[in-house]
Tab-separated table of C-alpha atoms in Angstrom:
chain	number	residue	atom	x	y	z
X	11	MET	CA	-31.296	4.062	44.413
X	12	ASN	CA	-33.086	7.403	44.890
X	13	GLU	CA	-29.958	9.270	43.779
X	14	LEU	CA	-29.796	7.168	40.615
X	15	LEU	CA	-33.490	7.720	39.876
X	16	GLU	CA	-33.036	11.484	40.231
X	17	SER	CA	-30.425	11.499	37.447
X	18	ASP	CA	-31.313	12.528	33.892
X	19	ILE	CA	-31.393	8.862	32.833
X	20	TYR	CA	-34.860	8.360	34.372
X	21	THR	CA	-38.060	10.416	34.299
X	22	PRO	CA	-40.775	10.135	36.984
X	23	ILE	CA	-44.275	9.364	35.682
X	24	ALA	CA	-47.525	10.234	37.439
X	25	GLU	CA	-49.092	6.784	37.642
X	26	ASP	CA	-48.517	3.113	36.923
X	27	PRO	CA	-49.090	2.675	33.154
X	28	THR	CA	-49.489	-1.130	33.330
X	29	ASP	CA	-53.205	-1.191	32.430
X	30	VAL	CA	-52.729	1.138	29.461
X	31	VAL	CA	-49.699	-0.839	28.253
X	32	ARG	CA	-51.650	-4.098	28.664
X	33	LYS	CA	-54.623	-2.872	26.593
X	34	THR	CA	-52.377	-1.413	23.898
X	35	LEU	CA	-50.371	-4.634	23.638
X	36	ILE	CA	-53.513	-6.778	23.408
X	37	SER	CA	-54.716	-4.622	20.480
X	38	LEU	CA	-51.340	-4.777	18.740
X	39	LEU	CA	-51.102	-8.555	19.150
X	40	GLN	CA	-54.638	-9.008	17.828
X	41	TYR	CA	-53.870	-6.862	14.790
X	42	PHE	CA	-50.671	-8.813	14.038
X	43	GLU	CA	-52.482	-12.144	14.573
X	44	HIS	CA	-54.895	-11.320	11.755
X	45	GLU	CA	-52.158	-9.919	9.553
X	46	THR	CA	-49.714	-12.837	9.933
X	47	CYS	CA	-51.721	-15.862	11.156
X	48	ASP	CA	-48.956	-16.391	13.718
X	49	THR	CA	-49.901	-19.188	16.141
X	50	GLU	CA	-47.985	-17.882	19.167
X	51	LEU	CA	-49.474	-14.387	19.309
X	52	PRO	CA	-53.008	-15.581	20.223
X	53	LYS	CA	-51.545	-17.618	23.096
X	54	ILE	CA	-49.653	-14.599	24.394
X	55	ARG	CA	-52.669	-12.308	23.923
X	56	ASN	CA	-55.029	-14.733	25.685
X	57	TYR	CA	-52.565	-15.092	28.552
X	58	ILE	CA	-52.326	-11.319	28.968
X	59	HIS	CA	-56.080	-10.829	28.550
X	60	HIS	CA	-57.486	-13.690	30.654
X	61	ILE	CA	-54.857	-15.229	32.908
X	62	CYS	CA	-52.041	-12.830	33.667
X	63	ASN	CA	-52.268	-10.595	36.722
X	64	SER	CA	-49.625	-8.223	35.370
X	65	GLN	CA	-47.324	-6.429	37.733
X	66	CYS	CA	-45.432	-3.208	37.246
X	67	PRO	CA	-41.750	-3.984	36.607
X	68	GLU	CA	-39.641	-3.361	39.729
X	69	ILE	CA	-36.155	-1.847	39.824
X	70	TYR	CA	-33.551	-2.911	42.353
X	71	GLY	CA	-29.828	-2.395	42.636
X	72	PRO	CA	-27.220	-4.923	43.692
X	73	PRO	CA	-24.096	-3.097	44.911
X	74	LYS	CA	-20.941	-3.060	42.783
X	75	ILE	CA	-18.594	-3.765	45.678
X	76	HIS	CA	-15.521	-3.684	43.412
X	77	LYS	CA	-16.143	-0.031	42.442
X	78	PRO	CA	-15.241	3.068	44.483
X	79	GLY	CA	-18.222	4.406	46.418
X	80	VAL	CA	-20.048	1.074	45.943
X	81	PRO	CA	-22.547	2.285	43.312
X	82	LEU	CA	-25.651	0.267	42.491
X	83	ARG	CA	-26.177	-1.705	39.285
X	84	PRO	CA	-29.809	-0.990	38.322
X	85	VAL	CA	-31.738	-4.117	37.339
X	86	VAL	CA	-35.383	-4.064	36.258
X	87	SER	CA	-37.220	-7.288	37.009
X	88	SER	CA	-39.768	-8.039	34.308
X	89	ILE	CA	-41.088	-11.256	35.846
X	90	LYS	CA	-44.895	-11.458	35.579
X	91	THR	CA	-45.101	-8.191	33.644
X	92	VAL	CA	-47.283	-7.441	30.628
X	93	THR	CA	-44.443	-8.055	28.177
X	94	SER	CA	-42.673	-11.001	29.836
X	95	ARG	CA	-44.281	-13.718	27.656
X	96	LEU	CA	-43.893	-11.651	24.503
X	97	ALA	CA	-40.237	-10.933	25.311
X	98	SER	CA	-39.555	-14.667	25.751
X	99	HIS	CA	-41.173	-15.374	22.384
X	100	LEU	CA	-39.212	-12.592	20.669
X	101	LYS	CA	-35.983	-13.847	22.218
X	102	LYS	CA	-36.477	-17.220	20.492
X	103	ILE	CA	-36.932	-15.442	17.167
X	104	ILE	CA	-33.980	-13.064	17.563
X	105	MET	CA	-31.430	-15.241	19.382
X	106	PRO	CA	-30.151	-17.072	16.277
X	107	LEU	CA	-29.032	-13.715	14.869
X	108	ALA	CA	-26.437	-13.344	17.620
X	109	GLY	CA	-24.988	-16.765	16.858
X	110	ASN	CA	-24.655	-15.877	13.182
X	111	ARG	CA	-22.744	-12.679	13.897
X	112	THR	CA	-18.978	-12.872	13.802
X	113	SER	CA	-18.904	-10.081	16.382
X	114	SER	CA	-20.672	-11.995	19.155
X	115	VAL	CA	-18.695	-13.399	22.078
X	116	LYS	CA	-19.816	-15.385	25.116
X	117	ASN	CA	-17.591	-13.673	27.681
X	118	SER	CA	-14.468	-11.563	28.166
X	119	ARG	CA	-12.147	-14.590	27.982
X	120	GLU	CA	-13.478	-15.493	24.529
X	121	PHE	CA	-13.228	-11.828	23.483
X	122	CYS	CA	-9.562	-11.652	24.543
X	123	ALA	CA	-8.738	-14.882	22.696
X	124	GLU	CA	-10.438	-13.674	19.522
X	125	ILE	CA	-9.017	-10.157	19.551
X	126	LYS	CA	-5.457	-11.533	19.738
X	127	MET	CA	-6.010	-13.145	16.320
X	128	ILE	CA	-7.191	-9.920	14.657
X	129	THR	CA	-4.855	-7.751	12.619
X	130	LEU	CA	-6.109	-4.173	12.578
X	131	ARG	CA	-5.808	-1.888	9.574
X	132	PRO	CA	-5.265	1.850	10.112
X	133	SER	CA	-8.865	2.504	9.038
X	134	ASP	CA	-10.374	0.013	11.541
X	135	ILE	CA	-12.251	1.311	14.548
X	136	LEU	CA	-12.831	-0.635	17.748
X	137	VAL	CA	-15.865	0.537	19.693
X	138	SER	CA	-16.302	-0.225	23.361
X	139	TYR	CA	-19.194	0.809	25.600
X	140	ASP	CA	-18.647	1.528	29.260
X	141	VAL	CA	-20.752	-1.098	31.003
X	142	LYS	CA	-22.020	1.633	33.339
X	143	ASP	CA	-23.964	3.231	30.504
X	144	LEU	CA	-24.237	0.327	28.075
X	145	PHE	CA	-27.996	-0.162	27.922
X	146	THR	CA	-29.022	3.400	28.724
X	147	SER	CA	-26.876	4.895	25.962
X	148	ILE	CA	-27.652	2.606	23.028
X	149	PRO	CA	-29.638	4.561	20.409
X	150	MET	CA	-32.905	2.611	20.217
X	151	ASP	CA	-34.070	3.596	16.712
X	152	ILE	CA	-30.707	2.709	15.166
X	153	THR	CA	-30.741	-0.607	17.032
X	154	LEU	CA	-34.292	-1.422	15.918
X	155	ASN	CA	-33.440	-0.612	12.291
X	156	ALA	CA	-30.356	-2.837	12.499
X	157	LEU	CA	-32.523	-5.636	13.912
X	158	GLU	CA	-35.016	-5.272	11.062
X	159	ASN	CA	-32.204	-5.316	8.468
X	160	LEU	CA	-30.708	-8.474	9.974
X	161	LEU	CA	-34.106	-10.180	10.055
X	162	ASP	CA	-34.822	-9.147	6.440
X	163	LYS	CA	-31.598	-10.892	5.395
X	164	ASP	CA	-32.230	-13.961	7.584
X	165	SER	CA	-33.292	-16.822	5.310
X	166	THR	CA	-34.306	-18.952	8.319
X	167	LEU	CA	-36.732	-16.451	9.914
X	168	SER	CA	-39.764	-18.143	8.335
X	169	GLN	CA	-38.737	-21.422	10.008
X	170	ARG	CA	-38.879	-19.779	13.448
X	171	SER	CA	-41.953	-17.588	13.019
X	172	SER	CA	-44.643	-16.466	10.603
X	173	LEU	CA	-43.912	-12.894	11.706
X	174	LYS	CA	-42.070	-10.719	9.211
X	175	ALA	CA	-39.089	-8.553	10.140
X	176	PHE	CA	-41.366	-5.502	10.417
X	177	HIS	CA	-43.614	-7.244	12.972
X	178	VAL	CA	-40.687	-8.384	15.101
X	179	LYS	CA	-39.222	-4.867	15.029
X	180	LYS	CA	-42.553	-3.339	16.056
X	181	LEU	CA	-43.024	-5.820	18.928
X	182	VAL	CA	-39.449	-5.350	20.173
X	183	SER	CA	-39.970	-1.597	19.930
X	184	PHE	CA	-43.117	-1.932	22.042
X	185	CYS	CA	-41.198	-3.837	24.727
X	186	MET	CA	-38.307	-1.362	24.702
X	187	LYS	CA	-40.273	1.888	24.414
X	188	GLU	CA	-43.943	1.719	25.435
X	189	ALA	CA	-43.259	-0.870	28.146
X	190	ASN	CA	-40.109	0.900	29.334
X	191	TYR	CA	-41.159	1.773	32.876
X	192	PHE	CA	-40.701	0.489	36.418
X	193	ARG	CA	-41.542	1.125	40.036
X	194	PHE	CA	-39.285	1.815	42.992
X	195	GLY	CA	-41.299	2.049	46.176
X	196	GLU	CA	-44.407	4.029	45.263
X	197	GLN	CA	-42.823	6.015	42.400
X	198	CYS	CA	-43.098	4.893	38.771
X	199	SER	CA	-40.429	6.064	36.337
X	200	CYS	CA	-39.324	5.430	32.780
X	201	LYS	CA	-35.928	5.456	31.133
X	202	THR	CA	-35.172	8.607	29.184
X	203	VAL	CA	-34.678	7.836	25.494
X	204	ALA	CA	-31.013	7.580	24.511
X	205	ARG	CA	-29.631	10.185	22.129
X	206	GLN	CA	-29.853	9.065	18.481
């Protein structure tokens, strides 16, 4: 794990930013509460402010025993973290978008079945990410803009939340950027921003 953390994917940070992230998120939630009258945000804010004993996210690495050299698959556990309740709420808002996309598949078997039925034109491009770098190489700003565009076009968003597309984008951005840190042992680190 130390070798992985010394790569250019992660940057060490001097101290655990949990308290700063917590205070910033409480302020953001309070601002959006007043702006949108959303009923879930006060519950999340009150939980973070009064009840939650937030922990720093922890990274661990199950071994990929099927790969040469048995590298580790880095996993960051966000259980009982500042953003865990917010992330669960945002997931409920965003999840229907994946089901509405013709490009979503449940697993590799479904992907193989679907791709057999596709006739490619010479101008078509198939993009595939190496799972090794999938989440660390996705350009965050492009992804957040795509999310906002999809939510703007989603006629059912108002049935799931009183938040507008902008608010959802900003809250997802907070989870993915400001709250993008973890601890391994005594060292806190954050993921280096992917190239845009």
